[in-house]
Amino acid sequence: MSITNSVTEDEVAILLAAAGQAPSMHNAQPWRFEINGPVIDVLLDAERALPAADPAGRLTRVGLGAAAFNLRVAAAMLGHETTLAIDPDPAVPDVVVRIFLADRKVPVAGLGSLYGELGRRFTYRGPMADVPISARLMQRLTDAATAERADLRWLDDEQRAGLGSILRTADDRDIHEEDRLHERLQWIGGDRQAEGVPESVLGPVPARPAPVRDLSAGFDHPRRGQAVFEPAPIIAVLGTADDDERAWVRTGLALQRVLLTATSYDLAASFLNQAVEYPDLRDQVRTLIGRDTWPQLILRLGYPAEGSGLTPRRPWHETLNYPH
Ligand SMILES: Cc1cc2nc3c(=O)[nH]c(=O)nc-3n(C[C@H](O)[C@H](O)[C@H](O)COP(=O)(O)O)c2cc1C
């Protein structure tokens, strides 16, 4: 392996292991990485796109943004300041994010302190404990989104009720659309060693209708138990002022900053994205939260009432493109 100038072989392992811990839809891990001197490129791996659930590639780009954020966090822990460019070179459209590492100095405060949270963060699909999130902590999470030029809007009771009815429509569509069902079967359930979402982390089946996304809806998973979910979930919508390919990557950067900050306070999150995967329903969510923003992701946050396993990843070296 020829690793040049500022990134050593040990650092490559740390950086790419960190990047690979990012969340991605269906745990498809739609990324590859290329390292040239002090420059790390995050590339789209088109074979890992999800054409049925995500035809425009919006959620795929969110995953790439989250991986890029993890790279920045790991680089900061190692002492590298970073700058980042989205879609840096029109001649190479597969390169979605380019990160430039400055020479190594002392650990970079701020971002670097999130490094310890990378392996603690996980998507939690079970019921939350009956403990509120303090207003101060909510503000911290809102600030984390703002730092990446996104906005996090917390739903009030009325908005949550409105979202509930949109979610029911989405859930109903989800189990009737052949292409989506087929795609989910490819990625969700069973035992999985390196990619996809294993049955062990799907969480319990809600005993009563609940604002969770049952990724396995439409097919049987006999090993899962049942649980009653919190009656008044805490839900926030992550949005951006624009809705173009760059904004989708910025959403991923913001998502990961919010999630790692949340993890540092022992909070966990799950996704209710079925409501923003159908354009007409997404428009309804936009009306609900304010049409000055584009809803990108819907998060349910709280303190987990139960444990959950971790979702596996590919070994980092399988995601590295070797320099030509
Ligand atoms: C853009 C995006 C969309 C996602 N959508 C959903 C979803 O609708 N339902 C769900 O249960 N998880 C969703 N997830 C969570 C992924 O399934 C999860 O990140 C992945 O399986 C890896 O697991 P981990 O987050 O526990 O590391 C989403 C993640 C991302 C980044």
CSV table of C-alpha atoms and ligand atoms in Angstrom, one decimal:
chain,number,residue,atom,x,y,z
A,1,MET,CA,0.0,0.0,0.0
A,2,SER,CA,1.5,3.4,-0.9
A,3,ILE,CA,0.4,5.9,1.6
A,4,THR,CA,2.0,9.3,1.2
A,5,ASN,CA,3.0,12.4,3.2
A,6,SER,CA,0.6,13.2,6.0
A,7,VAL,CA,-1.4,10.0,6.4
A,8,THR,CA,0.4,6.9,7.8
A,9,GLU,CA,-0.8,3.3,7.4
A,10,ASP,CA,-2.0,3.3,11.0
A,11,GLU,CA,-3.9,6.4,10.5
A,12,VAL,CA,-5.6,5.0,7.4
A,13,ALA,CA,-6.9,2.1,9.5
A,14,ILE,CA,-8.2,4.5,12.2
A,15,LEU,CA,-9.8,6.9,9.7
A,16,LEU,CA,-11.5,4.3,7.5
A,17,ALA,CA,-12.7,2.2,10.5
A,18,ALA,CA,-14.3,5.4,11.8
A,19,ALA,CA,-15.9,6.3,8.5
A,20,GLY,CA,-17.4,2.8,8.2
A,21,GLN,CA,-19.2,3.2,11.5
A,22,ALA,CA,-21.5,5.8,10.0
A,23,PRO,CA,-25.2,5.1,9.7
A,24,SER,CA,-26.6,4.4,6.2
A,25,MET,CA,-30.0,3.5,5.0
A,26,HIS,CA,-30.5,-0.3,5.2
A,27,ASN,CA,-26.8,-0.4,6.3
A,28,ALA,CA,-25.9,-0.5,2.7
A,29,GLN,CA,-22.7,1.4,3.4
A,30,PRO,CA,-22.7,3.1,0.0
A,31,TRP,CA,-19.2,4.3,0.2
A,32,ARG,CA,-15.7,3.8,-1.0
A,33,PHE,CA,-12.6,5.8,-0.1
A,34,GLU,CA,-9.5,6.9,-1.9
A,35,ILE,CA,-6.5,8.5,-0.2
A,36,ASN,CA,-4.0,10.5,-2.1
A,37,GLY,CA,-1.4,12.3,0.1
A,38,PRO,CA,-3.4,14.4,2.6
A,39,VAL,CA,-6.6,14.2,0.6
A,40,ILE,CA,-9.4,11.7,1.3
A,41,ASP,CA,-12.1,11.2,-1.2
A,42,VAL,CA,-15.5,9.7,-0.3
A,43,LEU,CA,-16.9,8.0,-3.4
A,44,LEU,CA,-20.4,6.8,-4.1
A,45,ASP,CA,-20.5,3.0,-4.6
A,46,ALA,CA,-23.4,2.8,-7.1
A,47,GLU,CA,-23.8,-0.9,-6.5
A,48,ARG,CA,-25.0,-0.1,-3.0
A,49,ALA,CA,-27.7,2.4,-4.0
A,50,LEU,CA,-31.3,1.7,-3.1
A,51,PRO,CA,-33.3,2.5,-6.3
A,52,ALA,CA,-36.7,1.4,-5.0
A,53,ALA,CA,-36.7,3.3,-1.7
A,54,ASP,CA,-34.4,6.1,-2.8
A,55,PRO,CA,-34.7,6.7,-6.5
A,56,ALA,CA,-33.1,10.1,-6.5
A,57,GLY,CA,-30.1,9.0,-4.3
A,58,ARG,CA,-31.0,11.5,-1.6
A,59,LEU,CA,-30.7,9.1,1.4
A,60,THR,CA,-27.6,7.5,-0.1
A,61,ARG,CA,-25.9,10.9,-0.1
A,62,VAL,CA,-27.0,11.4,3.5
A,63,GLY,CA,-25.0,8.3,4.4
A,64,LEU,CA,-22.0,9.6,2.5
A,65,GLY,CA,-22.2,12.9,4.4
A,66,ALA,CA,-22.3,10.9,7.7
A,67,ALA,CA,-19.3,8.9,6.8
A,68,ALA,CA,-17.5,12.2,5.9
A,69,PHE,CA,-18.3,13.6,9.3
A,70,ASN,CA,-16.9,10.5,11.0
A,71,LEU,CA,-13.7,11.0,8.9
A,72,ARG,CA,-13.4,14.6,10.2
A,73,VAL,CA,-13.9,13.4,13.8
A,74,ALA,CA,-11.3,10.7,13.5
A,75,ALA,CA,-8.9,13.1,11.8
A,76,ALA,CA,-9.4,15.7,14.6
A,77,MET,CA,-8.7,13.0,17.2
A,78,LEU,CA,-5.4,12.3,15.4
A,79,GLY,CA,-4.6,16.0,15.3
A,80,HIS,CA,-5.5,17.0,11.8
A,81,GLU,CA,-7.6,20.0,11.0
A,82,THR,CA,-9.8,19.3,8.0
A,83,THR,CA,-11.5,21.2,5.3
A,84,LEU,CA,-14.2,19.7,3.2
A,85,ALA,CA,-15.6,20.1,-0.3
A,86,ILE,CA,-18.9,18.6,-1.6
A,87,ASP,CA,-18.8,17.5,-5.2
A,88,PRO,CA,-15.3,18.9,-5.7
A,89,ASP,CA,-14.7,18.0,-9.3
A,90,PRO,CA,-17.4,17.8,-12.0
A,91,ALA,CA,-15.1,15.6,-14.1
A,92,VAL,CA,-15.3,12.9,-11.4
A,93,PRO,CA,-18.9,12.8,-10.3
A,94,ASP,CA,-18.4,9.7,-8.2
A,95,VAL,CA,-16.3,11.7,-5.7
A,96,VAL,CA,-19.0,13.2,-3.5
A,97,VAL,CA,-16.9,14.6,-0.7
A,98,ARG,CA,-13.2,15.5,-0.6
A,99,ILE,CA,-11.5,16.1,2.7
A,100,PHE,CA,-8.2,17.9,3.0
A,101,LEU,CA,-6.1,17.0,6.1
A,102,ALA,CA,-3.7,19.7,7.4
A,103,ASP,CA,-0.4,18.7,9.0
A,104,ARG,CA,-0.7,16.9,12.3
A,105,LYS,CA,-0.6,19.0,15.4
A,106,VAL,CA,-2.1,18.6,18.9
A,107,PRO,CA,-5.6,16.9,18.9
A,108,VAL,CA,-8.2,19.3,17.6
A,109,ALA,CA,-10.6,20.2,20.3
A,110,GLY,CA,-14.4,20.1,19.6
A,111,LEU,CA,-14.7,17.6,16.8
A,112,GLY,CA,-12.1,15.2,18.2
A,113,SER,CA,-14.0,14.9,21.5
A,114,LEU,CA,-16.8,13.1,19.6
A,115,TYR,CA,-14.4,10.3,18.6
A,116,GLY,CA,-15.2,8.2,21.7
A,117,GLU,CA,-18.9,8.3,20.7
A,118,LEU,CA,-18.4,6.7,17.2
A,119,GLY,CA,-18.6,3.1,18.5
A,120,ARG,CA,-21.3,3.9,21.1
A,121,ARG,CA,-23.8,5.3,18.7
A,122,PHE,CA,-26.4,2.9,17.3
A,123,THR,CA,-29.9,3.0,15.8
A,124,TYR,CA,-32.3,2.0,18.6
A,125,ARG,CA,-35.6,0.6,17.4
A,126,GLY,CA,-37.1,-0.3,20.8
A,127,PRO,CA,-39.3,1.7,23.3
A,128,MET,CA,-37.8,4.7,25.0
A,129,ALA,CA,-37.8,5.2,28.8
A,130,ASP,CA,-40.3,7.6,30.2
A,131,VAL,CA,-37.7,10.3,30.8
A,132,PRO,CA,-37.9,13.7,29.1
A,133,ILE,CA,-35.0,15.3,27.3
A,134,SER,CA,-34.1,18.6,28.9
A,135,ALA,CA,-34.7,21.8,27.1
A,136,ARG,CA,-31.0,22.5,27.4
A,137,LEU,CA,-30.0,19.2,25.7
A,138,MET,CA,-32.6,19.8,23.0
A,139,GLN,CA,-30.9,23.1,22.3
A,140,ARG,CA,-27.5,21.4,22.2
A,141,LEU,CA,-28.8,19.1,19.5
A,142,THR,CA,-30.4,21.9,17.6
A,143,ASP,CA,-27.1,23.8,17.7
A,144,ALA,CA,-25.3,20.7,16.4
A,145,ALA,CA,-27.6,20.7,13.3
A,146,THR,CA,-27.1,24.5,12.9
A,147,ALA,CA,-23.3,24.0,12.9
A,148,GLU,CA,-23.7,22.0,9.7
A,149,ARG,CA,-26.1,24.5,8.2
A,150,ALA,CA,-29.2,22.3,8.8
A,151,ASP,CA,-32.1,22.8,11.1
A,152,LEU,CA,-33.6,20.5,13.6
A,153,ARG,CA,-37.3,21.1,14.4
A,154,TRP,CA,-38.9,19.5,17.4
A,155,LEU,CA,-42.5,18.6,17.0
A,156,ASP,CA,-45.2,19.8,19.3
A,157,ASP,CA,-48.2,17.6,20.2
A,158,GLU,CA,-50.3,18.8,17.3
A,159,GLN,CA,-47.5,18.3,14.8
A,160,ARG,CA,-46.8,14.8,16.2
A,161,ALA,CA,-50.5,13.9,15.7
A,162,GLY,CA,-50.3,15.2,12.2
A,163,LEU,CA,-47.1,13.2,11.5
A,164,GLY,CA,-48.9,10.1,13.0
A,165,SER,CA,-51.4,10.1,10.3
A,166,ILE,CA,-48.8,10.6,7.5
A,167,LEU,CA,-46.8,7.7,9.0
A,168,ARG,CA,-49.9,5.4,8.8
A,169,THR,CA,-50.3,6.2,5.1
A,170,ALA,CA,-46.6,5.5,4.5
A,171,ASP,CA,-46.6,2.3,6.4
A,172,ASP,CA,-49.6,1.1,4.4
A,173,ARG,CA,-47.8,1.9,1.1
A,174,ASP,CA,-44.5,0.3,2.3
A,175,ILE,CA,-46.1,-3.1,2.6
A,176,HIS,CA,-47.8,-3.0,-0.7
A,177,GLU,CA,-45.1,-1.8,-3.0
A,178,GLU,CA,-43.4,-4.8,-4.6
A,179,ASP,CA,-40.2,-3.1,-5.5
A,180,ARG,CA,-39.6,-1.8,-2.0
A,181,LEU,CA,-40.5,-5.1,-0.4
A,182,HIS,CA,-38.1,-6.9,-2.7
A,183,GLU,CA,-35.3,-4.4,-1.9
A,184,ARG,CA,-35.9,-4.7,1.8
A,185,LEU,CA,-35.8,-8.4,1.6
A,186,GLN,CA,-32.4,-8.1,0.1
A,187,TRP,CA,-31.0,-5.9,3.0
A,188,ILE,CA,-33.2,-6.6,6.0
A,189,GLY,CA,-33.6,-9.5,8.4
A,190,GLY,CA,-31.9,-12.8,9.1
A,191,ASP,CA,-28.3,-13.2,10.2
A,192,ARG,CA,-25.9,-10.7,8.6
A,193,GLN,CA,-22.2,-10.5,9.1
A,194,ALA,CA,-21.0,-7.4,7.2
A,195,GLU,CA,-23.9,-5.4,5.7
A,196,GLY,CA,-27.7,-5.0,5.9
A,197,VAL,CA,-29.8,-4.9,9.0
A,198,PRO,CA,-29.9,-8.2,10.9
A,199,GLU,CA,-33.1,-9.4,12.6
A,200,SER,CA,-31.4,-9.1,16.0
A,201,VAL,CA,-31.4,-5.2,15.9
A,202,LEU,CA,-34.9,-4.7,14.4
A,203,GLY,CA,-36.3,-4.2,17.9
A,204,PRO,CA,-39.6,-5.6,19.2
A,205,VAL,CA,-42.8,-5.4,17.2
A,206,PRO,CA,-45.1,-2.7,18.6
A,207,ALA,CA,-48.0,-4.2,20.5
A,208,ARG,CA,-50.1,-1.2,19.5
A,209,PRO,CA,-49.7,1.2,16.6
A,210,ALA,CA,-46.5,3.2,17.4
A,211,PRO,CA,-44.3,5.8,15.7
A,212,VAL,CA,-41.5,3.4,14.9
A,213,ARG,CA,-40.5,2.1,11.5
A,214,ASP,CA,-40.8,-1.6,11.3
A,215,LEU,CA,-38.2,-2.3,8.6
A,216,SER,CA,-39.4,-5.9,8.3
A,217,ALA,CA,-43.0,-4.9,7.7
A,218,GLY,CA,-44.4,-7.2,5.0
A,219,PHE,CA,-42.5,-10.3,6.0
A,220,ASP,CA,-42.3,-12.6,9.0
A,221,HIS,CA,-39.7,-12.5,11.7
A,222,PRO,CA,-40.7,-15.1,14.2
A,223,ARG,CA,-37.9,-14.4,16.7
A,224,ARG,CA,-39.0,-10.9,17.5
A,225,GLY,CA,-40.9,-10.1,20.7
A,226,GLN,CA,-43.6,-7.5,21.3
A,227,ALA,CA,-43.4,-4.3,23.3
A,228,VAL,CA,-45.5,-1.3,24.2
A,229,PHE,CA,-43.8,1.9,22.9
A,230,GLU,CA,-43.8,5.4,24.6
A,231,PRO,CA,-47.2,7.1,24.1
A,232,ALA,CA,-45.7,10.6,23.4
A,233,PRO,CA,-42.4,10.0,21.5
A,234,ILE,CA,-40.0,12.9,21.1
A,235,ILE,CA,-39.6,13.6,17.4
A,236,ALA,CA,-37.5,16.0,15.5
A,237,VAL,CA,-37.2,16.7,11.8
A,238,LEU,CA,-33.8,17.4,10.3
A,239,GLY,CA,-34.2,19.8,7.4
A,240,THR,CA,-32.2,22.0,5.0
A,241,ALA,CA,-33.0,25.3,3.3
A,242,ASP,CA,-32.3,23.8,-0.1
A,243,ASP,CA,-33.1,20.4,-1.5
A,244,ASP,CA,-30.3,19.6,-3.9
A,245,GLU,CA,-27.5,17.1,-4.0
A,246,ARG,CA,-25.2,19.3,-1.8
A,247,ALA,CA,-27.9,19.8,0.8
A,248,TRP,CA,-28.4,16.0,1.0
A,249,VAL,CA,-24.7,15.6,1.9
A,250,ARG,CA,-24.9,18.4,4.4
A,251,THR,CA,-27.9,16.6,5.9
A,252,GLY,CA,-25.6,13.6,6.5
A,253,LEU,CA,-22.9,15.8,8.1
A,254,ALA,CA,-25.6,17.3,10.4
A,255,LEU,CA,-27.2,14.0,11.1
A,256,GLN,CA,-24.0,12.6,12.4
A,257,ARG,CA,-23.1,15.7,14.4
A,258,VAL,CA,-26.5,15.5,16.1
A,259,LEU,CA,-26.4,11.7,16.7
A,260,LEU,CA,-22.9,11.8,18.1
A,261,THR,CA,-23.8,14.7,20.4
A,262,ALA,CA,-26.9,12.8,21.5
A,263,THR,CA,-24.8,9.7,22.2
A,264,SER,CA,-22.5,11.7,24.4
A,265,TYR,CA,-25.6,12.3,26.6
A,266,ASP,CA,-26.7,8.6,26.4
A,267,LEU,CA,-29.5,9.4,24.1
A,268,ALA,CA,-30.3,7.1,21.1
A,269,ALA,CA,-32.4,7.7,18.0
A,270,SER,CA,-34.4,5.8,15.4
A,271,PHE,CA,-35.6,6.9,12.0
A,272,LEU,CA,-39.2,7.5,10.8
A,273,ASN,CA,-38.2,8.1,7.3
A,274,GLN,CA,-41.1,6.3,5.6
A,275,ALA,CA,-42.9,9.7,5.8
A,276,VAL,CA,-40.2,11.5,3.7
A,277,GLU,CA,-39.5,8.7,1.2
A,278,TYR,CA,-42.8,9.4,-0.8
A,279,PRO,CA,-42.7,12.9,-2.4
A,280,ASP,CA,-46.3,13.6,-1.7
A,281,LEU,CA,-46.0,12.6,1.9
A,282,ARG,CA,-42.8,14.5,2.3
A,283,ASP,CA,-44.6,17.6,1.0
A,284,GLN,CA,-47.2,17.1,3.8
A,285,VAL,CA,-44.4,16.9,6.4
A,286,ARG,CA,-43.1,20.1,4.9
A,287,THR,CA,-46.4,21.8,5.4
A,288,LEU,CA,-46.5,20.5,9.0
A,289,ILE,CA,-43.1,21.8,10.0
A,290,GLY,CA,-42.8,25.0,7.9
A,291,ARG,CA,-42.3,25.4,4.2
A,292,ASP,CA,-39.1,27.4,4.7
A,293,THR,CA,-37.3,24.1,5.2
A,294,TRP,CA,-37.0,20.8,3.3
A,295,PRO,CA,-37.6,17.8,5.6
A,296,GLN,CA,-34.8,15.4,5.0
A,297,LEU,CA,-34.9,12.9,8.0
A,298,ILE,CA,-37.3,12.3,10.9
A,299,LEU,CA,-35.8,11.2,14.1
A,300,ARG,CA,-37.3,9.7,17.3
A,301,LEU,CA,-35.0,10.5,20.2
A,302,GLY,CA,-34.9,9.3,23.8
A,303,TYR,CA,-33.2,7.2,26.5
A,304,PRO,CA,-33.4,3.6,25.5
A,305,ALA,CA,-35.6,1.4,27.8
A,306,GLU,CA,-33.9,-1.8,26.6
A,307,GLY,CA,-30.5,-2.9,25.2
A,308,SER,CA,-29.8,-3.4,21.6
A,309,GLY,CA,-27.1,-5.2,19.6
A,310,LEU,CA,-24.8,-3.4,17.1
A,311,THR,CA,-25.2,-3.7,13.4
A,312,PRO,CA,-22.1,-5.2,11.6
A,313,ARG,CA,-19.9,-3.5,9.1
A,314,ARG,CA,-17.6,-4.5,6.3
A,315,PRO,CA,-13.9,-4.6,7.3
A,316,TRP,CA,-12.5,-1.1,6.5
A,317,HIS,CA,-9.9,-2.4,4.0
A,318,GLU,CA,-12.7,-3.6,1.7
A,319,THR,CA,-13.8,0.1,1.3
A,320,LEU,CA,-10.4,1.4,0.3
A,321,ASN,CA,-9.6,2.1,-3.4
A,322,TYR,CA,-5.9,1.7,-3.9
A,323,PRO,CA,-4.3,4.6,-5.7
A,324,HIS,CA,-3.7,3.8,-9.4
B,1,LIG,C1,-30.4,8.2,5.5
B,1,LIG,C2,-30.7,7.1,6.5
B,1,LIG,C3,-32.0,6.6,6.5
B,1,LIG,C4,-32.3,5.6,7.4
B,1,LIG,N1,-33.6,5.1,7.4
B,1,LIG,C5,-34.0,4.2,8.4
B,1,LIG,C6,-35.3,3.8,8.5
B,1,LIG,O1,-36.2,4.3,7.8
B,1,LIG,N2,-35.7,2.9,9.4
B,1,LIG,C7,-34.7,2.4,10.3
B,1,LIG,O2,-35.1,1.6,11.1
B,1,LIG,N3,-33.4,2.8,10.2
B,1,LIG,C8,-33.1,3.7,9.3
B,1,LIG,N4,-31.8,4.1,9.2
B,1,LIG,C9,-30.8,3.5,10.1
B,1,LIG,C10,-29.9,2.4,9.4
B,1,LIG,O3,-30.7,1.3,9.3
B,1,LIG,C11,-28.7,2.2,10.3
B,1,LIG,O4,-27.9,3.4,10.4
B,1,LIG,C12,-27.8,1.1,9.8
B,1,LIG,O5,-28.5,-0.2,9.9
B,1,LIG,C13,-26.5,0.9,10.6
B,1,LIG,O6,-26.9,0.7,12.0
B,1,LIG,P1,-26.4,1.6,13.2
B,1,LIG,O7,-27.0,3.0,12.9
B,1,LIG,O8,-27.0,1.0,14.4
B,1,LIG,O9,-24.9,1.7,13.2
B,1,LIG,C14,-31.4,5.1,8.3
B,1,LIG,C15,-30.1,5.6,8.3
B,1,LIG,C16,-29.8,6.6,7.4
B,1,LIG,C17,-28.4,7.2,7.4
